[in-house]
Amino acid sequence: IASRQNGTTGSASSAHDCPQPKISFIVYKDASLFRDTNVSAAAGRSLSPLVISAKVGTLQHLQLVNEKVRFTFPVPSSDLLKQCSYWDRDTVSWSSKGCSLVNSTRSNVTCSCNHLTNFAILFTRPGVMPASRDHVQALSMISTAGCSLSIFGLLITVLCSLGIRSLRARLHFKLMSFQAISLLCTLVTFLITSNLHTLVPTTVCHVFGMLQHFSLLVSFGWMMLQAILVYKHLVVVFVSDTNFLKNFSWIILSVPLV
């Protein structure tokens, strides 16, 4: 439901019946096209089931000077804090700049905004402070730098373990190499999904998520084999390591698929 505070809903005509640009509205039944990393269950924030898009003619991102657009959203009954928000294309996130809450009831929320774009209601758990954009960017840079250093270290480990013949022939170095490869795949898929999730389709994100989950479980399997190998060398002692890797490798690679 939408209306102009100083006008009427939809297209308007002047006193002389001059043609005026039409005001059109689009209602999205889900917000899958507007993905924001700050809006998630882990962050204590969620989005309304409906997203309303408004534009005048072909101008969707129109700044209003003397008028404001008022929207009324149906919302589920809850005790969550409600905030009027719009989709900021520059920051690729939801923002409340230029929007204000006019009225809130158990079933409806009315918002007033001084511009036209995509609008929605942002729900926040009481006591949860939304992170600022600068804070999120700083954490993202720290995560990217840490993962990049880890990837570099894992690459050195794999090259040394597989490139030096004396190390390559020893079983525990083989296990360490396989574990490093698994962790390497985990970190690479994490960097791809965390930095490109807004640029690729959801299906691609799901595929990389499954690869990340699989490689992480496989790395746990290699850790378990290293623990078993240490137990054999320190406790059992007089047991041959022949076919040890071959007997357990298929289990390590098949169980995560289940």
Coordinates of C-alpha atoms in Angstrom, one line a residue:
I1 CA 0.0 0.0 0.0
A2 CA 1.6 3.3 -1.0
S3 CA 0.6 6.9 -1.3
R4 CA 2.2 10.4 -1.6
Q5 CA 1.7 12.6 1.4
N6 CA 1.0 15.6 -0.7
G7 CA -0.8 13.9 -3.5
T8 CA -2.6 10.8 -4.5
T9 CA -1.7 7.2 -5.2
G10 CA -0.5 6.2 -8.7
S11 CA -0.3 8.7 -11.5
A12 CA -1.5 12.3 -11.1
S13 CA -2.7 15.0 -13.4
S14 CA -2.5 18.8 -13.1
A15 CA -5.4 21.1 -13.2
H16 CA -5.0 21.5 -17.0
D17 CA -4.9 17.7 -17.5
C18 CA -1.3 17.8 -18.7
P19 CA 0.3 14.4 -19.0
Q20 CA 2.4 13.6 -16.0
P21 CA 4.9 10.8 -15.5
K22 CA 3.3 7.7 -14.0
I23 CA 4.3 6.4 -10.6
S24 CA 4.6 2.6 -10.7
F25 CA 5.1 0.1 -8.0
I26 CA 6.6 -3.4 -7.9
V27 CA 6.1 -5.8 -5.0
Y28 CA 8.7 -8.5 -4.5
K29 CA 7.4 -11.5 -2.4
D30 CA 10.9 -12.3 -1.2
A31 CA 14.2 -10.5 -0.8
S32 CA 16.4 -13.0 -2.5
L33 CA 17.5 -10.3 -5.0
F34 CA 18.6 -8.0 -2.2
R35 CA 21.3 -9.9 -0.3
D36 CA 23.0 -8.1 2.5
T37 CA 25.7 -9.7 4.7
N38 CA 24.6 -7.7 7.7
V39 CA 21.1 -9.2 7.5
S40 CA 21.2 -12.7 8.9
A41 CA 20.0 -14.8 11.8
A42 CA 23.5 -14.8 13.2
A43 CA 23.5 -11.0 13.2
G44 CA 20.1 -10.9 14.9
R45 CA 18.5 -9.1 11.9
S46 CA 15.9 -10.1 9.4
L47 CA 13.9 -8.6 6.5
S48 CA 10.2 -8.3 5.9
P49 CA 8.7 -10.8 3.6
L50 CA 7.8 -8.1 1.1
V51 CA 10.0 -5.5 -0.7
I52 CA 8.3 -2.6 -2.5
S53 CA 9.9 -0.8 -5.4
A54 CA 8.6 2.6 -6.5
K55 CA 9.7 4.7 -9.5
V56 CA 8.5 7.7 -11.6
G57 CA 8.6 6.9 -15.2
T58 CA 12.0 5.3 -15.8
L59 CA 13.6 7.0 -12.7
Q60 CA 13.7 4.6 -9.8
H61 CA 16.3 6.4 -7.6
L62 CA 14.6 9.8 -7.5
Q63 CA 15.2 12.2 -4.7
L64 CA 12.0 14.1 -3.6
V65 CA 12.4 17.7 -2.4
N66 CA 9.0 18.8 -1.2
E67 CA 7.2 15.5 -1.0
K68 CA 7.5 12.2 0.8
V69 CA 6.4 8.8 -0.1
R70 CA 4.5 6.8 2.6
F71 CA 4.3 3.0 2.6
T72 CA 2.4 0.7 4.8
F73 CA 3.8 -2.8 5.1
P74 CA 2.0 -5.8 6.5
V75 CA 4.3 -7.5 9.1
P76 CA 4.0 -10.6 11.2
S77 CA 3.2 -10.0 14.9
S78 CA 6.5 -10.0 16.9
D79 CA 8.4 -8.1 19.5
L80 CA 11.3 -7.3 17.2
L81 CA 12.4 -3.8 16.6
K82 CA 11.2 -2.4 13.3
Q83 CA 13.2 0.0 11.1
C84 CA 12.2 1.5 7.7
S85 CA 15.0 0.8 5.2
Y86 CA 15.8 1.0 1.5
W87 CA 18.2 -0.8 -0.7
D88 CA 21.3 1.3 -1.2
R89 CA 22.9 0.4 -4.6
D90 CA 26.1 2.2 -3.8
T91 CA 26.9 0.2 -0.7
V92 CA 24.9 -2.9 -1.7
S93 CA 23.2 -3.0 1.6
W94 CA 20.0 -1.9 3.4
S95 CA 20.1 1.7 4.8
S96 CA 17.6 3.8 6.7
K97 CA 18.9 7.2 5.5
G98 CA 16.0 9.4 4.5
C99 CA 13.4 7.1 5.9
S100 CA 11.4 7.4 9.1
L101 CA 8.9 5.3 11.0
V102 CA 5.5 7.0 11.0
N103 CA 3.4 4.3 12.8
S104 CA 3.8 0.8 14.0
T105 CA 1.2 -1.7 15.1
R106 CA 1.2 -5.5 15.7
S107 CA 0.2 -6.1 12.0
N108 CA 1.3 -3.0 10.0
V109 CA 4.2 -0.6 9.8
T110 CA 4.0 2.8 8.0
C111 CA 7.1 4.4 6.7
S112 CA 7.8 7.8 5.1
C113 CA 10.8 8.3 2.8
N114 CA 12.1 11.3 0.8
H115 CA 13.2 9.3 -2.2
L116 CA 12.1 6.5 -4.5
T117 CA 13.8 3.1 -4.6
N118 CA 13.3 -0.4 -3.1
F119 CA 11.8 -0.4 0.4
A120 CA 11.5 -3.0 3.2
I121 CA 11.2 -3.3 6.9
L122 CA 14.3 -4.4 8.8
F123 CA 13.7 -6.4 12.0
T124 CA 16.3 -6.4 14.8
R125 CA 16.3 -8.4 18.1
P126 CA 16.1 -6.2 21.1
G127 CA 19.5 -5.5 22.6
V128 CA 21.3 -6.2 19.3
M129 CA 23.3 -3.2 18.0
P130 CA 23.7 -3.2 14.2
A131 CA 27.3 -3.1 13.1
S132 CA 28.4 0.0 11.2
R133 CA 29.5 -0.2 7.6
D134 CA 33.1 0.7 8.5
H135 CA 33.1 -2.0 11.2
V136 CA 31.9 -4.6 8.8
Q137 CA 34.5 -3.6 6.1
A138 CA 37.3 -3.6 8.7
L139 CA 36.4 -7.2 9.8
S140 CA 36.1 -8.3 6.2
M141 CA 39.6 -6.9 5.4
I142 CA 41.1 -8.6 8.5
S143 CA 39.4 -11.9 7.5
T144 CA 40.7 -11.6 4.0
A145 CA 44.2 -10.8 5.1
G146 CA 44.3 -13.7 7.6
C147 CA 43.0 -16.2 5.1
S148 CA 45.5 -15.0 2.5
L149 CA 48.4 -15.5 4.9
S150 CA 47.1 -19.0 5.8
I151 CA 46.8 -19.9 2.1
F152 CA 50.3 -18.8 1.5
G153 CA 51.6 -20.9 4.5
L154 CA 49.6 -23.9 3.4
L155 CA 51.0 -23.6 -0.2
I156 CA 54.6 -23.6 1.2
T157 CA 53.7 -26.7 3.3
V158 CA 52.3 -28.6 0.4
L159 CA 55.2 -27.7 -1.9
C160 CA 57.8 -28.7 0.6
S161 CA 56.1 -31.9 1.6
L162 CA 55.5 -33.0 -2.0
G163 CA 58.6 -31.5 -3.6
I164 CA 61.3 -32.9 -1.2
R165 CA 61.7 -36.7 -1.9
S166 CA 62.8 -37.6 1.6
L167 CA 59.7 -36.0 3.1
R168 CA 57.4 -37.3 0.4
A169 CA 58.3 -40.9 1.3
R170 CA 57.3 -40.6 5.0
L171 CA 53.7 -41.4 5.9
H172 CA 53.1 -38.6 8.4
F173 CA 54.3 -36.0 5.9
K174 CA 51.8 -37.4 3.3
L175 CA 49.0 -37.0 5.8
M176 CA 50.1 -33.5 6.6
S177 CA 50.1 -32.7 2.9
F178 CA 46.6 -34.0 2.4
Q179 CA 45.4 -32.1 5.4
A180 CA 47.0 -28.9 4.1
I181 CA 45.4 -29.4 0.7
S182 CA 41.9 -29.8 2.3
L183 CA 42.4 -26.7 4.4
L184 CA 43.6 -24.8 1.3
C185 CA 40.4 -25.7 -0.5
T186 CA 38.4 -24.6 2.5
L187 CA 40.0 -21.2 2.7
V188 CA 39.8 -20.6 -1.0
T189 CA 36.1 -21.4 -1.2
F190 CA 35.5 -19.2 1.8
L191 CA 37.2 -16.2 0.2
I192 CA 35.2 -16.7 -3.0
T193 CA 31.8 -17.0 -1.3
S194 CA 32.5 -14.2 1.2
N195 CA 33.7 -11.7 -1.4
L196 CA 31.6 -12.6 -4.5
H197 CA 28.3 -13.7 -2.9
T198 CA 26.5 -10.5 -4.1
L199 CA 27.8 -10.9 -7.7
V200 CA 27.1 -14.6 -8.4
P201 CA 23.8 -16.5 -8.5
T202 CA 22.5 -18.3 -5.4
T203 CA 23.1 -21.7 -6.9
V204 CA 26.8 -20.9 -7.4
C205 CA 27.0 -19.9 -3.7
H206 CA 25.4 -23.2 -2.7
V207 CA 27.9 -25.2 -4.8
F208 CA 30.9 -23.4 -3.2
G209 CA 29.3 -23.8 0.2
M210 CA 29.1 -27.5 -0.3
L211 CA 32.7 -27.7 -1.5
Q212 CA 33.8 -25.7 1.6
H213 CA 31.8 -28.0 3.9
F214 CA 33.2 -31.1 2.2
S215 CA 36.9 -30.0 2.3
L216 CA 36.5 -29.0 6.0
L217 CA 35.2 -32.4 6.9
V218 CA 37.9 -34.1 5.0
S219 CA 40.5 -32.1 6.8
F220 CA 39.1 -33.4 10.1
G221 CA 39.5 -36.9 8.7
W222 CA 43.1 -36.4 8.0
M223 CA 43.6 -35.1 11.5
M224 CA 42.0 -38.3 12.9
L225 CA 44.4 -40.4 10.8
Q226 CA 47.4 -38.5 12.1
A227 CA 46.1 -39.1 15.7
I228 CA 45.8 -42.8 14.9
L229 CA 49.3 -42.9 13.4
V230 CA 50.7 -41.3 16.5
Y231 CA 48.9 -43.8 18.7
K232 CA 50.4 -46.7 16.7
H233 CA 53.9 -45.4 16.9
L234 CA 53.9 -44.6 20.6
V235 CA 51.6 -47.3 22.0
V236 CA 51.4 -50.2 19.7
V237 CA 54.9 -49.6 18.2
F238 CA 55.4 -52.9 16.4
V239 CA 52.7 -52.6 13.8
S240 CA 53.5 -52.1 10.1
D241 CA 52.2 -49.0 8.3
T242 CA 51.9 -50.9 5.1
N243 CA 48.6 -50.0 3.3
F244 CA 47.6 -47.8 6.3
L245 CA 46.9 -44.8 4.0
K246 CA 45.2 -46.9 1.4
N247 CA 42.9 -48.6 3.8
F248 CA 41.6 -45.4 5.4
S249 CA 41.7 -42.9 2.5
W250 CA 38.5 -44.1 0.9
I251 CA 36.7 -43.7 4.3
I252 CA 38.0 -40.1 4.7
L253 CA 36.8 -39.1 1.2
S254 CA 33.5 -41.0 1.2
V255 CA 32.0 -40.3 4.7
P256 CA 31.8 -36.5 4.1
L257 CA 29.8 -37.1 0.9
V258 CA 27.1 -38.8 3.0

